């Protein structure tokens, strides 16, 4: 479905007048209702890559903040044109940095914040506030306001909302943040979706991520150490945090759980001796989260970690029965990587009892788009072999965000809360 | 061996129930402590209830909140002891208010109590009213709630009604009119706990998520369908109710007919409550008794007599406490129907249900047409037809029977079975039907609830039988059958006329 535009043409009004305008809009406004009683979503939407691609004329506008195929294709073309390694993910900041050096001054309409994806609008958010920093750092703050109604089949007038866009250079946005408290009704849950790299604007992130706010981040975007430390910090601080990188692991978690659903295989979970995880490129976070989830579910204890050449990480765990599990996280350079850095391409789990080798079980899960020959090699001929393909997550980021908005209970998923500290420990102790 | 798969825990993406107060009328009754509160506690243990949740029990008894909480804890017994800390949290949301729905001042007091609970538990005025009361109070109960303004907001208030919904076509119509005058159809949730069973829902998935079944799911490939719901128990303590209903009203009009609808419906355009209910209603509107003019040709009624082992003798229905002497209430029904539409024209649907049968089971059996030419002899005589058996309960799953080459030098065929078992594949018991249905009602999802036109269409199918039983009962005699046998011989003859046999599970 195509994204929806707002019901009204956005009005540009001074920041100080926005609260009174919105109050007036919902008291006796043109659409005659009091607005949805749902939630507010605050979005950090820098879209640096899209802005640079538009500026240099590599894609046409308007700027929307979404990731259509044309944007991905243009980014891949930059990788080729600028002789970047072919394994560079298309949303990597290196591409943006390359484009910064290029000539171009094409300006296009900027519709960030006014382009509401259907998956989000059908949840009837009460207010969407988009922070849209521009490339020109000195650009003054523009504030836009509009009402909108979801266009779903069962839409009704009682569930309309509004959008507010704060657009301008980074400094002017920072200055404009003072109106935020007045724009976020206290009686509604509010969310912050950090739709950007976790390495940038960290002060702003902390300012927006107030303790009562539910957070949506993507730990595949940013330095692994930053991403894991932030995730761990928020989990420990008991703040509701949702990670899109974790969400994209769901088909791997589900596929692995399915292998052990039949009761006769359950015992094998107590005899796991090795776990190999292959990830795309050198971003280890998703692989670590998968290993950490398994470790937390099976009560394994981290024993030691190390870094070897060719491996992102090596670790050993102690099982509750004292047995040892070895973990290897391998970086696989791929030529046409997905837009999500560090996506898992395969995993192998071996379960064996020391004394009865012939009863061993080998589970190999492979991504549908990658081969897993490396995992298939290595003396498993005498084992019971289970091989499954795992579907790639091809949902748009907006759909994933909508899924989180819809399913969250206002707290961090207990599974993520249990896995995040283990993932963080694995990474930090191996990178001392 | 671990009892649950540790990697499975927490993976199900369940929908989130909005803050709300569930109000159960008839809270001192059997259903509340046997099914409803255990189902709610299960939802709580699965973290599917919001923290802003309250359960308000209502009945005429003068209980306090504390008494209600204590009674429910006693009823749940070991489940509370095993999860004592969770129960401590759950029980804080349990309240009780003595209410007689016939008394206006009681209903007004209820409205006030609900406001207090809204404040106390932040339930935002969202309410689900569950009428677990005698069917004769459904109409007045809805009226009382409506008059007190408790059903004014169609988005925030719902009413759940238990079976039986009416006694026949005309009473169901009147009740529908009455209930619909109190609120919108979208607010009415008519519960049929069979639809809460995973295996019944699985029929939809099996049919519409696989490409191999739907092309052969029709008159060209299927020769007959049997739907069975067998119970081993007798009437037990329910004689008072059962005497007024019998097997036809208690089981066939609702549970078996719903299974028929799901088995025979056309694929909906999309998975949407109204799209599914439209298709179910359409198929029920096309269903007819095989012989409406002379229903005794297509329907057999029976009543169990004494039986059982010498050591454990079983009473006959007539000897059960609470049964009227000389009662002609049927405890067994078997019948033949047709669904007169393009897909099913000419395919007989055989339905049977009974008490005190040898096994407790529910299943749907689809028998496929025979191969046009028998090229191979069978080791067992005639080659058997392919059968797809959908086991609703117990031993939930599905089984497909087909012919393979018998080992040896000849070319004989023999039947084998390919089986899927919920237990062996998933290893965990599925939730009790009420867990699913209560959650759906609170979510406002009516997919698994019957709509007014479905209920009326279901009653209409059996109107010729009900009229006959009312006006000329001798034309539809009650055949006795010994307890723990598969019903009267006349039931076997019903199929023998079509050269068929009931499947002996």
XYZ file of N, CA, C and O in Angstrom, chain A residues 281-383:
412
model
N 29.121 -9.523 6.611
C 30.000 -8.406 6.953
C 30.489 -8.509 8.377
O 30.433 -9.570 8.996
N 30.954 -7.383 8.895
C 31.636 -7.457 10.190
C 30.836 -6.816 11.327
O 31.402 -6.375 12.312
N 29.535 -6.731 11.161
C 28.730 -6.169 12.256
C 28.150 -7.330 13.068
O 27.301 -8.061 12.599
N 28.630 -7.501 14.314
C 28.302 -8.751 15.018
C 27.012 -8.729 15.835
O 26.643 -9.742 16.409
N 26.318 -7.580 15.895
C 25.287 -7.463 16.946
C 24.169 -8.482 16.796
O 23.770 -9.138 17.757
N 23.656 -8.667 15.576
C 22.537 -9.609 15.443
C 22.973 -11.030 15.804
O 22.250 -11.769 16.477
N 24.175 -11.400 15.353
C 24.689 -12.726 15.688
C 24.849 -12.891 17.190
O 24.516 -13.938 17.760
N 25.337 -11.832 17.837
C 25.515 -11.910 19.291
C 24.174 -12.022 20.003
O 24.037 -12.739 21.001
N 23.190 -11.298 19.491
C 21.868 -11.353 20.131
C 21.271 -12.757 20.002
O 20.625 -13.255 20.930
N 21.511 -13.398 18.857
C 20.987 -14.763 18.698
C 21.680 -15.709 19.686
O 21.021 -16.491 20.384
N 22.991 -15.609 19.750
C 23.732 -16.476 20.681
C 23.311 -16.189 22.118
O 23.113 -17.114 22.924
N 23.123 -14.912 22.420
C 22.766 -14.530 23.789
C 21.363 -15.011 24.143
O 21.098 -15.418 25.279
N 20.478 -14.968 23.152
C 19.113 -15.463 23.409
C 19.158 -16.958 23.746
O 18.543 -17.401 24.718
N 19.919 -17.722 22.947
C 20.004 -19.167 23.202
C 20.618 -19.388 24.591
O 20.119 -20.182 25.389
N 21.685 -18.640 24.872
C 22.369 -18.811 26.164
C 21.421 -18.495 27.319
O 21.386 -19.216 28.324
N 20.629 -17.434 27.162
C 19.744 -17.066 28.274
C 18.623 -18.089 28.438
O 18.257 -18.442 29.548
N 18.093 -18.588 27.332
C 17.005 -19.559 27.442
C 17.496 -20.866 28.053
O 16.740 -21.561 28.716
N 18.764 -21.212 27.787
C 19.262 -22.501 28.259
C 20.156 -22.357 29.491
O 20.819 -23.311 29.895
N 20.148 -21.158 30.060
C 20.897 -20.878 31.300
C 22.388 -21.187 31.181
O 22.995 -21.769 32.083
N 22.982 -20.814 30.069
C 24.426 -20.970 29.931
C 25.130 -19.768 30.570
O 24.596 -18.652 30.549
N 26.320 -20.023 31.029
C 27.099 -18.964 31.665
C 28.319 -18.661 30.793
O 29.003 -19.597 30.356
N 28.594 -17.382 30.570
C 29.752 -17.033 29.737
C 31.026 -17.361 30.500
O 31.194 -16.943 31.643
N 31.931 -18.135 29.876
C 33.185 -18.492 30.544
C 34.314 -17.593 30.048
O 34.952 -16.903 30.818
N 34.576 -17.644 28.764
C 35.640 -16.779 28.242
C 35.340 -16.380 26.812
O 34.557 -17.047 26.115
N 35.946 -15.279 26.408
C 35.734 -14.788 25.046
C 37.080 -14.406 24.453
O 38.019 -14.104 25.191
N 37.168 -14.451 23.143
C 38.421 -14.046 22.496
C 38.148 -13.659 21.051
O 37.043 -13.878 20.538
N 39.151 -13.092 20.427
C 39.058 -12.724 19.013
C 40.125 -13.486 18.254
O 41.283 -13.500 18.659
N 39.715 -14.135 17.182
C 40.684 -14.841 16.344
C 40.613 -14.261 14.947
O 39.600 -13.681 14.579
N 41.674 -14.463 14.180
C 41.600 -13.940 12.817
C 40.518 -14.692 12.058
O 40.354 -15.907 12.203
N 39.783 -13.975 11.254
C 38.723 -14.599 10.465
C 37.438 -14.793 11.244
O 36.430 -15.205 10.707
N 37.499 -14.534 12.527
C 36.291 -14.682 13.330
C 35.966 -13.356 13.977
O 36.849 -12.587 14.343
N 34.687 -13.097 14.111
C 34.296 -11.877 14.805
C 34.452 -12.054 16.298
O 34.735 -11.125 17.028
N 34.240 -13.293 16.719
C 34.289 -13.542 18.153
C 34.277 -15.043 18.425
O 33.669 -15.810 17.683
N 34.914 -15.409 19.484
C 34.921 -16.800 19.906
C 34.607 -16.799 21.403
O 35.098 -15.921 22.134
N 33.812 -17.720 21.839
C 33.476 -17.723 23.272
C 33.179 -19.141 23.725
O 32.871 -20.020 22.917
N 33.273 -19.338 25.017
C 32.811 -20.617 25.575
C 31.807 -20.320 26.687
O 31.918 -19.327 27.401
N 30.838 -21.203 26.774
C 29.800 -21.101 27.809
C 29.850 -22.383 28.644
O 30.242 -23.446 28.156
N 29.347 -22.247 29.863
C 29.174 -23.453 30.685
C 27.686 -23.741 30.795
O 26.913 -22.851 31.154
N 27.305 -24.971 30.463
C 25.893 -25.362 30.579
C 25.561 -25.627 32.045
O 26.480 -25.830 32.854
N 24.281 -25.668 32.399
C 23.930 -25.942 33.800
C 24.485 -27.278 34.304
O 24.780 -27.427 35.477
N 24.686 -28.252 33.396
C 25.217 -29.544 33.842
C 26.746 -29.553 33.836
O 27.369 -30.587 34.036
N 27.363 -28.406 33.591
C 28.818 -28.306 33.614
C 29.465 -28.503 32.260
O 30.655 -28.239 32.093
N 28.718 -28.971 31.281
C 29.267 -29.161 29.934
C 29.655 -27.825 29.300
O 29.169 -26.771 29.709
N 30.539 -27.900 28.325
C 31.058 -26.685 27.693
C 30.479 -26.540 26.286
O 30.388 -27.517 25.536
N 30.121 -25.306 25.960
C 29.611 -24.999 24.628
C 30.558 -23.992 23.997
O 30.901 -22.993 24.631
N 30.985 -24.274 22.776
C 31.836 -23.268 22.129
C 31.028 -22.503 21.085
O 30.219 -23.091 20.355
N 31.248 -21.212 21.072
C 30.546 -20.338 20.118
C 31.582 -19.719 19.176
O 32.628 -19.242 19.634
N 31.256 -19.744 17.883
C 32.097 -19.019 16.920
C 31.192 -18.135 16.090
O 30.207 -18.602 15.510
N 31.528 -16.862 16.055
C 30.770 -15.917 15.245
C 31.668 -15.532 14.078
O 32.747 -14.966 14.274
N 31.244 -15.886 12.895
C 32.105 -15.707 11.726
C 31.565 -14.591 10.833
O 30.348 -14.554 10.558
N 32.468 -13.726 10.367
C 32.068 -12.661 9.429
C 32.234 -13.174 8.008
O 33.315 -13.613 7.633
N 31.152 -13.139 7.244
C 31.243 -13.570 5.848
C 31.150 -12.350 4.945
O 30.130 -11.646 4.979
N 32.184 -12.058 4.174
C 32.060 -10.931 3.255
C 31.115 -11.313 2.116
O 31.277 -12.374 1.519
N 30.105 -10.514 1.890
C 29.180 -10.824 0.788
C 29.146 -9.635 -0.173
O 29.330 -8.486 0.234
N 28.919 -9.949 -1.439
C 29.042 -8.940 -2.484
C 27.865 -7.983 -2.583
O 28.000 -6.848 -3.004
N 26.729 -8.421 -2.195
C 25.544 -7.587 -2.369
C 24.758 -7.613 -1.056
O 23.692 -8.209 -0.964
N 25.341 -6.994 -0.009
C 24.770 -7.188 1.322
C 23.380 -6.567 1.468
O 23.007 -5.676 0.707
N 22.688 -7.045 2.466
C 21.347 -6.513 2.709
C 21.465 -5.103 3.284
O 22.555 -4.652 3.655
N 20.344 -4.440 3.400
C 20.394 -3.079 3.957
C 20.617 -3.117 5.466
O 20.883 -2.096 6.078
N 20.501 -4.311 6.060
C 20.686 -4.417 7.507
C 22.052 -5.038 7.781
O 22.228 -6.252 7.615
N 23.031 -4.254 8.206
C 24.373 -4.794 8.414
C 24.373 -5.921 9.439
O 23.643 -5.877 10.427
N 25.198 -6.929 9.164
C 25.370 -8.014 10.128
C 24.230 -8.997 10.169
O 24.092 -9.762 11.131
N 23.429 -9.025 9.121
C 22.305 -9.963 9.111
C 22.832 -11.398 9.117
O 23.810 -11.707 8.444
N 22.174 -12.253 9.854
C 22.635 -13.649 9.951
C 22.395 -14.363 8.623
O 21.344 -14.202 8.004
N 23.389 -15.146 8.206
C 23.194 -15.923 6.977
C 23.116 -17.428 7.257
O 22.647 -18.187 6.421
N 23.571 -17.855 8.408
C 23.467 -19.274 8.713
C 23.884 -19.560 10.143
O 24.593 -18.760 10.769
N 23.428 -20.667 10.658
C 23.877 -21.095 11.979
C 23.908 -22.613 12.051
O 23.157 -23.295 11.364
N 24.816 -23.118 12.845
C 24.917 -24.566 13.033
C 25.018 -24.846 14.529
O 25.794 -24.201 15.241
N 24.213 -25.780 14.954
C 24.220 -26.149 16.370
C 24.460 -27.656 16.446
O 23.782 -28.417 15.765
N 25.424 -28.047 17.245
C 25.683 -29.484 17.385
C 25.397 -29.902 18.823
O 25.848 -29.262 19.779
N 24.611 -30.953 18.937
C 24.256 -31.471 20.250
C 24.797 -32.896 20.313
O 24.454 -33.715 19.451
N 25.633 -33.175 21.279
C 26.155 -34.549 21.367
C 26.515 -34.887 22.788
O 26.973 -34.041 23.552
N 26.292 -36.126 23.118
C 26.725 -36.635 24.412
C 28.134 -37.183 24.208
O 28.382 -37.900 23.242
N 29.022 -36.844 25.120
C 30.415 -37.274 24.995
C 30.515 -38.779 24.750
O 31.223 -39.248 23.877
N 29.717 -39.513 25.556
C 29.878 -40.972 25.523
C 29.163 -41.640 24.354
O 29.473 -42.750 23.991
N 28.158 -40.963 23.764
C 27.431 -41.604 22.656
C 27.432 -40.694 21.432
O 26.483 -39.977 21.179
N 28.483 -40.735 20.687
C 28.635 -39.859 19.533
C 27.557 -40.101 18.486
O 27.092 -39.190 17.820
N 27.161 -41.368 18.335
C 26.240 -41.667 17.239
C 24.848 -41.097 17.479
O 24.037 -41.057 16.586
N 24.565 -40.622 18.701
C 23.237 -40.053 18.929
C 23.268 -38.530 18.730
O 22.364 -37.833 19.147
N 24.328 -38.024 18.134
C 24.463 -36.577 17.997
C 23.469 -36.003 16.990
O 23.003 -36.691 16.090
N 23.165 -34.750 17.216
C 22.205 -34.044 16.365
C 22.880 -32.780 15.846
O 23.528 -32.062 16.614
N 22.737 -32.531 14.560
C 23.291 -31.296 13.996
C 22.155 -30.513 13.354
O 21.437 -31.034 12.503
N 21.998 -29.295 13.786
C 20.941 -28.455 13.240
C 21.600 -27.344 12.425
O 22.458 -26.617 12.943
N 21.227 -27.237 11.162
C 21.769 -26.148 10.332
C 20.601 -25.318 9.831
O 19.661 -25.841 9.212
N 20.646 -24.057 10.131
C 19.644 -23.149 9.595
C 20.348 -22.207 8.624
O 21.400 -21.648 8.950
N 19.802 -22.070 7.444
C 20.435 -21.204 6.454
C 19.459 -20.173 5.922
O 18.263 -20.450 5.796
N 19.982 -19.015 5.643
C 19.128 -17.980 5.073
C 18.752 -18.377 3.645
O 19.519 -19.060 2.965
N 17.586 -17.964 3.209
C 17.102 -18.386 1.896
C 17.961 -17.840 0.750
O 17.950 -18.382 -0.340
N 18.683 -16.741 1.029
C 19.413 -16.134 -0.072
C 20.908 -16.445 -0.048
O 21.644 -15.982 -0.896
N 21.365 -17.189 0.939
C 22.808 -17.464 0.999
C 23.051 -18.959 1.093
O 22.206 -19.703 1.582
N 24.215 -19.360 0.662
C 24.545 -20.771 0.790
C 25.066 -21.039 2.202
O 25.491 -20.121 2.883
N 25.017 -22.314 2.606
C 25.558 -22.603 3.924
C 26.504 -23.793 3.836
O 26.521 -24.651 4.702
N 27.260 -23.841 2.722
C 28.184 -24.962 2.523
C 29.253 -25.011 3.605
O 29.669 -26.075 4.031
N 29.668 -23.828 4.066
C 30.692 -23.814 5.100
C 30.202 -24.544 6.349
O 30.930 -25.294 6.977
N 28.920 -24.310 6.662
C 28.368 -24.940 7.855
C 28.126 -26.434 7.641
O 28.111 -27.213 8.579
N 27.913 -26.818 6.383
C 27.631 -28.227 6.103
C 28.899 -29.075 6.116
O 28.810 -30.296 6.181
N 30.044 -28.412 6.033
C 31.297 -29.167 6.024
C 31.714 -29.464 7.463
O 31.405 -28.705 8.363
N 32.363 -30.583 7.675
C 32.952 -30.766 9.003
C 32.468 -31.941 9.799
O 32.072 -31.773 10.944
N 32.457 -33.100 9.223
C 32.313 -34.348 9.976
C 31.007 -34.551 10.688
O 30.993 -34.937 11.853
N 29.896 -34.245 10.016
C 28.618 -34.523 10.671
C 27.942 -35.755 10.079
O 26.754 -35.954 10.285
N 28.712 -36.548 9.344
C 28.101 -37.667 8.631
C 27.372 -38.625 9.563
O 26.355 -39.197 9.201
N 27.898 -38.760 10.776
C 27.282 -39.747 11.669
C 26.162 -39.149 12.511
O 25.607 -39.807 13.372
N 25.868 -37.887 12.272
C 24.861 -37.234 13.122
C 23.497 -37.199 12.441
O 23.411 -37.239 11.218
